[in-house]
mmCIF file of C-alpha atoms in Angstrom:
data_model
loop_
_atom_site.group_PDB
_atom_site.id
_atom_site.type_symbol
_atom_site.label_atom_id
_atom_site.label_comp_id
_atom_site.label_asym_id
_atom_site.label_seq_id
_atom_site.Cartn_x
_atom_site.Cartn_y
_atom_site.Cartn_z
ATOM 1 C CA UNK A 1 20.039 -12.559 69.392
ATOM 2 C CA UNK A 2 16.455 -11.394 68.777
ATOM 3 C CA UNK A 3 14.477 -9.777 71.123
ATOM 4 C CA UNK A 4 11.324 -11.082 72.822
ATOM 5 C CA UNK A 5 8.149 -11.461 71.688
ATOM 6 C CA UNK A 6 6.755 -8.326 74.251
ATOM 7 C CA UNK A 7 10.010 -6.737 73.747
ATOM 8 C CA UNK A 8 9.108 -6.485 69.910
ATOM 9 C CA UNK A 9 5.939 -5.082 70.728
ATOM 10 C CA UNK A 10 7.181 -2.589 72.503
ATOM 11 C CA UNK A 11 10.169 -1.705 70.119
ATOM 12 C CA UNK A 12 7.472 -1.302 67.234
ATOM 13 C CA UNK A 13 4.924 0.750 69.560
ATOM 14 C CA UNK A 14 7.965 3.523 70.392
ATOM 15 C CA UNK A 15 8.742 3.471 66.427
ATOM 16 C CA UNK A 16 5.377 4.362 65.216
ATOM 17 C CA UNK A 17 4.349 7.073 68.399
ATOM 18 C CA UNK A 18 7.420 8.220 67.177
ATOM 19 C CA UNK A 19 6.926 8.618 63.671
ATOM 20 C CA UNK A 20 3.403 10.160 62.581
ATOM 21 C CA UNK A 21 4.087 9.840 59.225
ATOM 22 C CA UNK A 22 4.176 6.021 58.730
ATOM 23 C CA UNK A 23 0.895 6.492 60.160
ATOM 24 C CA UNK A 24 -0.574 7.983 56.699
ATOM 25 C CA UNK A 25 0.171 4.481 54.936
ATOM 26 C CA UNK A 26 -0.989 2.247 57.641
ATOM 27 C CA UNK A 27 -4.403 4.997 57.521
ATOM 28 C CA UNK A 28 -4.574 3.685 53.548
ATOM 29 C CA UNK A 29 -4.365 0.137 54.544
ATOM 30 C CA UNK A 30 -6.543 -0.303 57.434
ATOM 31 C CA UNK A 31 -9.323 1.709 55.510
ATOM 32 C CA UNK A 32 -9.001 -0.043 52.367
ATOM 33 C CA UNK A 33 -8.685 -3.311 54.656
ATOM 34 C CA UNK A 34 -11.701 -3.105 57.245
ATOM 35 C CA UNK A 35 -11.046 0.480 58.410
ATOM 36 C CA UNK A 36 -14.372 1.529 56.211
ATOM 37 C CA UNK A 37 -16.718 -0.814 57.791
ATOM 38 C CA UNK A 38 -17.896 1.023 61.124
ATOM 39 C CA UNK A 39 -18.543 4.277 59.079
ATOM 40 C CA UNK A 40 -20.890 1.879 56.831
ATOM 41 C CA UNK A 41 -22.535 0.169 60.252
ATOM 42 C CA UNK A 42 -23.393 3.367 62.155
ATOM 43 C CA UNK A 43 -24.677 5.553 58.611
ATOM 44 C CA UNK A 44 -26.666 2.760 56.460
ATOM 45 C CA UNK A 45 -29.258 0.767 58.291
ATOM 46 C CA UNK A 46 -28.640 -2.593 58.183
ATOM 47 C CA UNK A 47 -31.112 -5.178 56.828
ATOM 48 C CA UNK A 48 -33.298 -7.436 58.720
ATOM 49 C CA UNK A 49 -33.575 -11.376 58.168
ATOM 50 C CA UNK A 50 -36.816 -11.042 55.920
ATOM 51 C CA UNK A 51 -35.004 -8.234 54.159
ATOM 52 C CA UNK A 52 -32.232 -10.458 53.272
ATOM 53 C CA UNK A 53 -34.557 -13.191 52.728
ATOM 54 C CA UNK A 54 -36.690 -10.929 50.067
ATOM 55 C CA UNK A 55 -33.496 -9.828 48.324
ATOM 56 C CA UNK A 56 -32.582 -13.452 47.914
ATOM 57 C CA UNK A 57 -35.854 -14.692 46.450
ATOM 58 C CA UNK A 58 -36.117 -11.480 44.331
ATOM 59 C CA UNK A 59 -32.439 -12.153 42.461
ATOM 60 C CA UNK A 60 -33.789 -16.371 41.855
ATOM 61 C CA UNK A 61 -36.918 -14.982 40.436
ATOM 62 C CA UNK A 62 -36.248 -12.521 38.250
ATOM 63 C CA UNK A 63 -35.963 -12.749 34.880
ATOM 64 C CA UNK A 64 -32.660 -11.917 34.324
ATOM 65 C CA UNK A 65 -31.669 -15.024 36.428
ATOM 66 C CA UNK A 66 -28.757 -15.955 36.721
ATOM 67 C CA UNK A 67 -27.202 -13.246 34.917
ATOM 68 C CA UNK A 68 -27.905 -10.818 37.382
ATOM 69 C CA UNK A 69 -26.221 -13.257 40.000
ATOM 70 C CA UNK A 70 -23.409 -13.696 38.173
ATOM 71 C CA UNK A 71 -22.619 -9.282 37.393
ATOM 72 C CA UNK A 72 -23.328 -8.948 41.391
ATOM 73 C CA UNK A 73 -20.923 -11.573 42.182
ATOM 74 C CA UNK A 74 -18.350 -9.760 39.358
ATOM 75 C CA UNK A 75 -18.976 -6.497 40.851
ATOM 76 C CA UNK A 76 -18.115 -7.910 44.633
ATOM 77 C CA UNK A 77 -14.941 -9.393 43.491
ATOM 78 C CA UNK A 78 -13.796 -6.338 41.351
ATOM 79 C CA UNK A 79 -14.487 -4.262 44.724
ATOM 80 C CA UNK A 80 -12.637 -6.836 47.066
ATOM 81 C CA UNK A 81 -9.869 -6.711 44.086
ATOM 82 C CA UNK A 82 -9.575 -2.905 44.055
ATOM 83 C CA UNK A 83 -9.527 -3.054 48.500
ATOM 84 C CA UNK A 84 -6.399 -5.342 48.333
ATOM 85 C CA UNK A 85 -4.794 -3.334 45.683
ATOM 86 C CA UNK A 86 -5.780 -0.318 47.929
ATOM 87 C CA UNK A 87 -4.106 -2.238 50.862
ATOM 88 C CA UNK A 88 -1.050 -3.355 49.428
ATOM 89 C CA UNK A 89 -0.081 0.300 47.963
ATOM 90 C CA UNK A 90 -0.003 1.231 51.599
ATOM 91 C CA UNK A 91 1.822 -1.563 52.890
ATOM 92 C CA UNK A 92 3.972 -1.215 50.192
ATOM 93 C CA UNK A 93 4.645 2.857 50.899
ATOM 94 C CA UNK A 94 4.715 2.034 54.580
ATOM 95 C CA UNK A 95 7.167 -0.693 54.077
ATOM 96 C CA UNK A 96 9.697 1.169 52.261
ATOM 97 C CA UNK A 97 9.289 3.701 55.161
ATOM 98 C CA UNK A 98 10.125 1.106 57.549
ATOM 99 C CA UNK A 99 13.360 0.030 55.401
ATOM 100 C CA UNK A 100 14.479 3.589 55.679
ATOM 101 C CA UNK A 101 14.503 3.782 59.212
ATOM 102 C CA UNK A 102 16.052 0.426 59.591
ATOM 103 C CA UNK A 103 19.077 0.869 57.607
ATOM 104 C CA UNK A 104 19.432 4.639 58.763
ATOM 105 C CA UNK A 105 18.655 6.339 55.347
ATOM 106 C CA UNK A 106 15.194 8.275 56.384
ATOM 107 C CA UNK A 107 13.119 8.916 52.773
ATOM 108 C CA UNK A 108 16.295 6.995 51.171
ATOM 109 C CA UNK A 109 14.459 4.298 49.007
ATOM 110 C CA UNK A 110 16.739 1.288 47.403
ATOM 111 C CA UNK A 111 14.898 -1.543 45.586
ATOM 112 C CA UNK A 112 12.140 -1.570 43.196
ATOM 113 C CA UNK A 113 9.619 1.140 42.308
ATOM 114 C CA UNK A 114 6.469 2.077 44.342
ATOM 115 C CA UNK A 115 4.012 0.780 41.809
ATOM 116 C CA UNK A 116 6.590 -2.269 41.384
ATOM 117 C CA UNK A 117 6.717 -3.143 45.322
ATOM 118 C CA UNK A 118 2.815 -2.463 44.550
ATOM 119 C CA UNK A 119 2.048 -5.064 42.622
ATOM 120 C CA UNK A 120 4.501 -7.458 44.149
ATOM 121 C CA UNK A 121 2.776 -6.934 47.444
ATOM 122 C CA UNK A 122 -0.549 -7.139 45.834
ATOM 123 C CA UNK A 123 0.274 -10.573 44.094
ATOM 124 C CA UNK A 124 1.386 -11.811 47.665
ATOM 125 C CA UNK A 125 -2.044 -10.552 49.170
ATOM 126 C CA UNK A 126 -4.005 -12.356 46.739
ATOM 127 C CA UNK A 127 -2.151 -15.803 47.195
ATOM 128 C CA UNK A 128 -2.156 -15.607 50.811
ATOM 129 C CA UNK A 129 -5.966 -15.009 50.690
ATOM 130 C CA UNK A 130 -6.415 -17.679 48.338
ATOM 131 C CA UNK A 131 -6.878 -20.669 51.218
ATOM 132 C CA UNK A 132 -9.646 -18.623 53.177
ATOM 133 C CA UNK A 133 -11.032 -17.390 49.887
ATOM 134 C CA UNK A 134 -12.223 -20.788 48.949
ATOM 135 C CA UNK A 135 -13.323 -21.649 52.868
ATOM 136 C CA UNK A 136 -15.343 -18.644 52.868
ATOM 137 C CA UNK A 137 -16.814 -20.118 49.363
ATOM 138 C CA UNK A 138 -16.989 -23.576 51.097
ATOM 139 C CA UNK A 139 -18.814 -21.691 54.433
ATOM 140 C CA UNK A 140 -21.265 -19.851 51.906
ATOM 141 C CA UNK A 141 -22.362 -22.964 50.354
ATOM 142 C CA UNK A 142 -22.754 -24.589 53.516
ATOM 143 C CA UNK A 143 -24.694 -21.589 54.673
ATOM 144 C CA UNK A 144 -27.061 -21.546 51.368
ATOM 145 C CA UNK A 145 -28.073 -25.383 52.640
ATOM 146 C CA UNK A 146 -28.357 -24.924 56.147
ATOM 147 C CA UNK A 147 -30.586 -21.624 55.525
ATOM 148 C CA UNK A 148 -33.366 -22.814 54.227
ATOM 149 C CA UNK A 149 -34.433 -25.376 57.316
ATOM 150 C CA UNK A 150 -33.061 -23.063 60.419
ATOM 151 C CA UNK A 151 -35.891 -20.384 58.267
ATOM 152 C CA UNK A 152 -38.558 -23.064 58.483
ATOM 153 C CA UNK A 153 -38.196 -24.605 61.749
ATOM 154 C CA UNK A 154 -39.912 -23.564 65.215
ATOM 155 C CA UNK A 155 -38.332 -20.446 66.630
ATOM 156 C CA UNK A 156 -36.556 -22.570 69.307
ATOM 157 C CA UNK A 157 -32.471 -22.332 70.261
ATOM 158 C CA UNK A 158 -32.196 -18.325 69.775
ATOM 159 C CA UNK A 159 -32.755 -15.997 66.488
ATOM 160 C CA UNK A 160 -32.468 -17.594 63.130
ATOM 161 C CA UNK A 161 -28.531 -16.550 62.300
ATOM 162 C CA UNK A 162 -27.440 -17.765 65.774
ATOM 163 C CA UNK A 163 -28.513 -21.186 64.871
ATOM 164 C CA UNK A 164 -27.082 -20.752 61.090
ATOM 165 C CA UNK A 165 -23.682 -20.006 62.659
ATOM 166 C CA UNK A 166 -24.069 -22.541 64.975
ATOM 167 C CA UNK A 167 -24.690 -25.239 62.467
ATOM 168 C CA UNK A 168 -21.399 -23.950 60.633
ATOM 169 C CA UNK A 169 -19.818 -22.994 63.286
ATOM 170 C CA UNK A 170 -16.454 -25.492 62.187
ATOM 171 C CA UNK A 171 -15.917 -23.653 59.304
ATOM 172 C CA UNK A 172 -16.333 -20.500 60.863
ATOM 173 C CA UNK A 173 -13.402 -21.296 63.061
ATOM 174 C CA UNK A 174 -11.708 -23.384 59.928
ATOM 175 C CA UNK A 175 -11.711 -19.886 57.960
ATOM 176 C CA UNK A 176 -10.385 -17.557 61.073
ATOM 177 C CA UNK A 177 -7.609 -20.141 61.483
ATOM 178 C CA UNK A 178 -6.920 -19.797 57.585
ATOM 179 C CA UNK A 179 -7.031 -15.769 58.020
ATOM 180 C CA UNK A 180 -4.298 -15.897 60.574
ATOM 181 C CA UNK A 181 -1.956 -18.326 58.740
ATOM 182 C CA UNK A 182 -2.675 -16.448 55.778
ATOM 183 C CA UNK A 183 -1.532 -13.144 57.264
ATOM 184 C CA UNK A 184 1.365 -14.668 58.675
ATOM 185 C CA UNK A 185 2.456 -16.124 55.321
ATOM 186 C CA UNK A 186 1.311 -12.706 53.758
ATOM 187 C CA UNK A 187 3.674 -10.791 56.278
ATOM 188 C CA UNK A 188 6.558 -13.064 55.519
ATOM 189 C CA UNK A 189 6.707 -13.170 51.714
ATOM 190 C CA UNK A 190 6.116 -9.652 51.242
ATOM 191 C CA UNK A 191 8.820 -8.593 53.313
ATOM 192 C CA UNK A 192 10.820 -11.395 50.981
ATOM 193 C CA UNK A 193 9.575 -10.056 47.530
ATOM 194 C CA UNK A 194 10.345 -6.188 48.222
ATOM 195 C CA UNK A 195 13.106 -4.398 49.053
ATOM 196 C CA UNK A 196 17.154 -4.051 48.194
ATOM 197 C CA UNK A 197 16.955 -7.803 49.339
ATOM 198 C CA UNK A 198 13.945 -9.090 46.992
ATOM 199 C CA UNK A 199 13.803 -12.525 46.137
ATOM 200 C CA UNK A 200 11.766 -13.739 43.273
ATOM 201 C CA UNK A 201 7.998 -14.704 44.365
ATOM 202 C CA UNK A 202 8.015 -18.453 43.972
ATOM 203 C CA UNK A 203 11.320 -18.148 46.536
ATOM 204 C CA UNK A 204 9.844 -15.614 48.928
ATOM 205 C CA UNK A 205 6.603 -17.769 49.052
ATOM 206 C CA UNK A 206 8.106 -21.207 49.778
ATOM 207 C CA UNK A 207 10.978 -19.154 52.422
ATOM 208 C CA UNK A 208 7.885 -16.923 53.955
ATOM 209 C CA UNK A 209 6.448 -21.026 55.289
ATOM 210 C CA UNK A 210 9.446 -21.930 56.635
ATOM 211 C CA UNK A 211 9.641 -18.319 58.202
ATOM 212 C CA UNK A 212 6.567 -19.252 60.182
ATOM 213 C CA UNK A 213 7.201 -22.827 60.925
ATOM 214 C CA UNK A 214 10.289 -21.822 62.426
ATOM 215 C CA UNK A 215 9.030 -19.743 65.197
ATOM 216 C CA UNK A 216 5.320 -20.859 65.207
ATOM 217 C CA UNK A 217 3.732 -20.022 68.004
ATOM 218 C CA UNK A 218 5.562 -15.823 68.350
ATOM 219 C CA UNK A 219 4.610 -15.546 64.949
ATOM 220 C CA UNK A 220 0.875 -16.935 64.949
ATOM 221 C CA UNK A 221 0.915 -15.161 68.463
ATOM 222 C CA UNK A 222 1.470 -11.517 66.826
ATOM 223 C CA UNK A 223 -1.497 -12.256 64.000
ATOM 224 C CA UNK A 224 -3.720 -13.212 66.934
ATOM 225 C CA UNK A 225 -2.879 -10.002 69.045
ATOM 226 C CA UNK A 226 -3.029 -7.944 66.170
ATOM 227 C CA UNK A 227 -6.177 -9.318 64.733
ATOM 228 C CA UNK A 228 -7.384 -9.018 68.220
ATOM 229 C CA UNK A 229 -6.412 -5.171 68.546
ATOM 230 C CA UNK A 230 -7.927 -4.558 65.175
ATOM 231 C CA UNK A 231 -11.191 -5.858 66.250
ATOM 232 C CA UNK A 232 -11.319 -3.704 69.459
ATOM 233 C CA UNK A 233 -10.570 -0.752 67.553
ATOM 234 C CA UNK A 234 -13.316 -1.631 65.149
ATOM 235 C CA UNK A 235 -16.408 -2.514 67.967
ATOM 236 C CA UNK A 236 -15.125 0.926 69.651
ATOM 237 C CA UNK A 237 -15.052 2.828 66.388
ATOM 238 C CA UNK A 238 -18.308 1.644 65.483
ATOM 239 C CA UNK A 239 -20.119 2.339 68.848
ATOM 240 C CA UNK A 240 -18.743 5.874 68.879
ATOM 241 C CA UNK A 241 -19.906 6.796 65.065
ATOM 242 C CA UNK A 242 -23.098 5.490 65.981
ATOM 243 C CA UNK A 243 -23.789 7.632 68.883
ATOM 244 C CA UNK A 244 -22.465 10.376 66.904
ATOM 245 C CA UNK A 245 -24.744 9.432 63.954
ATOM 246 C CA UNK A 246 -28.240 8.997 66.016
ATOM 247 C CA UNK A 247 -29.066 12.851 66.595
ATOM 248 C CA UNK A 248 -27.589 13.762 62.952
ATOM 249 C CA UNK A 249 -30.304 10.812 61.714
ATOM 250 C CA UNK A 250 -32.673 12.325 63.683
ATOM 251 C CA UNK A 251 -32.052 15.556 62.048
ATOM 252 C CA UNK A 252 -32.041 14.567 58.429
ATOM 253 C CA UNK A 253 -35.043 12.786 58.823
ATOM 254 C CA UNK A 254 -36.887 15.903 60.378
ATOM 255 C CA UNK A 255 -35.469 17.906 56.867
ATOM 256 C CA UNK A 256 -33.029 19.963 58.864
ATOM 257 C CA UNK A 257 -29.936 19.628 56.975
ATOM 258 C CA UNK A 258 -29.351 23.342 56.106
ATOM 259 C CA UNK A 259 -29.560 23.816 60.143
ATOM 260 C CA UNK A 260 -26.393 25.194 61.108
ATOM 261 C CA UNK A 261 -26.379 22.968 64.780
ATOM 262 C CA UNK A 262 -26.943 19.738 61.988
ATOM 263 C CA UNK A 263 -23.702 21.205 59.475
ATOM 264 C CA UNK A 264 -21.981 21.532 63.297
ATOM 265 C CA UNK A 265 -22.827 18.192 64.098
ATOM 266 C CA UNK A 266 -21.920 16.315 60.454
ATOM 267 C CA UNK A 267 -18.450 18.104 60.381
ATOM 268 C CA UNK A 268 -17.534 16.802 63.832
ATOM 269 C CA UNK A 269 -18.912 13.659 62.840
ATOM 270 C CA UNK A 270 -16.515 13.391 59.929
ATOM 271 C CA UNK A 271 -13.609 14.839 61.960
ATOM 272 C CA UNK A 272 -13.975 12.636 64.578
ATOM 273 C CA UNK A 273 -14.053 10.004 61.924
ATOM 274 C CA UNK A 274 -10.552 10.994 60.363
ATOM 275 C CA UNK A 275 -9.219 10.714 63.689
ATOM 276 C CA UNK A 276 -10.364 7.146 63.934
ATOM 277 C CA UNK A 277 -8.620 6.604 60.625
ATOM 278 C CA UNK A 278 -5.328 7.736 61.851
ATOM 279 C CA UNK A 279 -5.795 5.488 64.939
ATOM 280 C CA UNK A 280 -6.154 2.783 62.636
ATOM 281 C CA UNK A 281 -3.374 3.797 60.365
ATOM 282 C CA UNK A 282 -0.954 3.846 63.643
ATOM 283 C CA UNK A 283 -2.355 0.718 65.061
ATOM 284 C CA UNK A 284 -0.950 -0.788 61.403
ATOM 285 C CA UNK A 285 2.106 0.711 61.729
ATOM 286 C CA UNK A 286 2.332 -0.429 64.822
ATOM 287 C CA UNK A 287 1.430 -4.147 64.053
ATOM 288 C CA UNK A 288 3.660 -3.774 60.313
ATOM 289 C CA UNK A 289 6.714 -2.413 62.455
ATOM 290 C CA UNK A 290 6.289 -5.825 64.782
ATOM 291 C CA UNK A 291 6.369 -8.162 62.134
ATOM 292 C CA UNK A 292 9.559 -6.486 60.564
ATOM 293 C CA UNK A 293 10.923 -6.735 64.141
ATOM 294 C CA UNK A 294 9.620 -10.672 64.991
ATOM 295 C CA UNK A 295 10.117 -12.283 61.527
ATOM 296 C CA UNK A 296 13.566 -13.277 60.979
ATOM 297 C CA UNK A 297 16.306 -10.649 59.365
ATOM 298 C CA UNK A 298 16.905 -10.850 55.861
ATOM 299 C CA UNK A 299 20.701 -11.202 54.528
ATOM 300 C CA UNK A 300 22.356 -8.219 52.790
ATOM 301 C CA UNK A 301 24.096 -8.567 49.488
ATOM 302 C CA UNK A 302 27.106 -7.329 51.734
ATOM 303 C CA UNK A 303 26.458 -8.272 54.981
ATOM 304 C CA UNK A 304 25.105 -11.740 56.870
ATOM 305 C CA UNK A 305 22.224 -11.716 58.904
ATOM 306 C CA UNK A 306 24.265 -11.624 62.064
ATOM 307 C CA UNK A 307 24.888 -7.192 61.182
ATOM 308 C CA UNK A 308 21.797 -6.844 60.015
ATOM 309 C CA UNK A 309 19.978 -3.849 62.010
ATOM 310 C CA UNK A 310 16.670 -3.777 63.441
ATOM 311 C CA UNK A 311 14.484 -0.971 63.763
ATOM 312 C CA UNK A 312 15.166 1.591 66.396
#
């Protein structure tokens, strides 16, 4: 019999304090995955509303319209192509380190390749994302006609992109619903298309559903909690860089880079930085090693589910 939902938690908490070096993988992943966005909040100033506004009316009314929409739009997607790649060659490494562990054979790899498990888990990412990929396009289209008239109107009900998200505030909430089922089926098919036990993707896919419908409310549970945990890390991470960042600002500004109290202050800055990395790394260790524990075993060619060993 399985263990509890907390008692999973727990189990996958004492694996990864355990093991520092599934937390190089899970660093790989959470950058690639969000792990890169307080470093870009607390160093590049962010842009105001008539910033945004004069970027927006500068790309309609140039005359390279709409051919420089449409190369912006390319370059966006070949970036959010190369994160996911990014993130599924760490799951992928961090994966096969989990295997190891489970079936007692530390750095003992059966199965496919790296690269193969790569692009397996890559292929799984992108369908997964698929349903909240075209809310987000549905929410940016909504967001393009709501604009305009929350820009025009009185300054009444709060600043301008309180009242945007409050007019679209339903599919706000309809894409964080799709990111959680998403990362559930994600979790559940990948684990299904890798390994000694792989099963072909259509298979893994269509098993990975049933996988959460079977236990829906533990396994939507752990994307919540770790989605949840990801986010805290991230507002922390981002508060502390920016702190850290104001007096080195300060200092480039004033033209004192070659001061040796600013060089003090950038190389703690990017040392404290790496150490936020690794917390992120373990806290996706940590949240990879908990879906291995809660979603259900996987038979061996030799063996039924029933011997099938969990993590220790």
């Amino acid at each position: 019999m399985r263990s509890g939902w907390l008692a999973n938690a727990a189990a996958a908490a004492r694996l990864v304090a355990d093991r520092a070096d599934l937390w190089l993988p899970g660093a790989l992943s959470s950058l690639a995955f969000l792990g890169w966005l307080p470093l870009v909040l607390a160093v590049v100033p962010l842009p105001d509303v008539s910033g945004l506004t004069f970027f927006g009316a500068d790309l309609a009314t140039s005359g390279s319209y709409p051919w420089n929409v449409v190369l912006l739009s390319a370059s966006i997607l070949f970036g959010i192509l190369t994160l996911c790649l990014l993130v599924a060659l760490g799951e992928a490494a961090l994966q096969r380190a989990l295997r190891s562990l489970q079936d007692g054979r530390d750095g003992d790899h059966h199965g496919d390749s790296l690269s193969g498990e790569t692009a397996v888990t890559f292929i799984v990412i992108l369908v997964a994302l698929l349903p909240a990929a075209v809310a987000t396009m549905v929410l940016a289209l909504a967001v393009v006609a709501v604009a305009p008239g929350e820009f025009q109107s009185p300054d009444i009900g709060g600043p301008v992109l309180v009242r945007v998200a409050g007019a679209v505030a339903p599919l706000l909430v309809l894409l964080l619903v799709l990111v959680l089922v998403g990362q559930a089926l994600g979790s559940a098919a990948q684990r299904r298309a890798t390994g000694p036990r792989a099963e072909h993707l259509g298979p893994a896919l269509a098993h990975a559903a049933g996988d959460v419908r079977s236990r829906p409310a533990r396994v939507l549970g752990t994307a919540v909690v770790g989605m949840a945990a990801l986010a805290l890390l991230l507002v922390l991470s981002t508060l502390l860089l920016r702190v850290l960042w104001a007096p080195i600002a300060t200092a480039l500004g004033a033209g004192e880079l070659s001061d040796p109290q600013t060089v003090l202050l950038l190389v703690g800055f990017v040392a404290i930085w790496l150490c936020l990395l690794l917390a992120g790394g373990a806290l996706h260790a940590w949240a990879s090693a908990w879906w291995s524990l809660e979603l259900p075993p996987l038979a061996h060619p030799d063996r039924g589910p029933a011997e099938e060993r969990e993590p220790a």
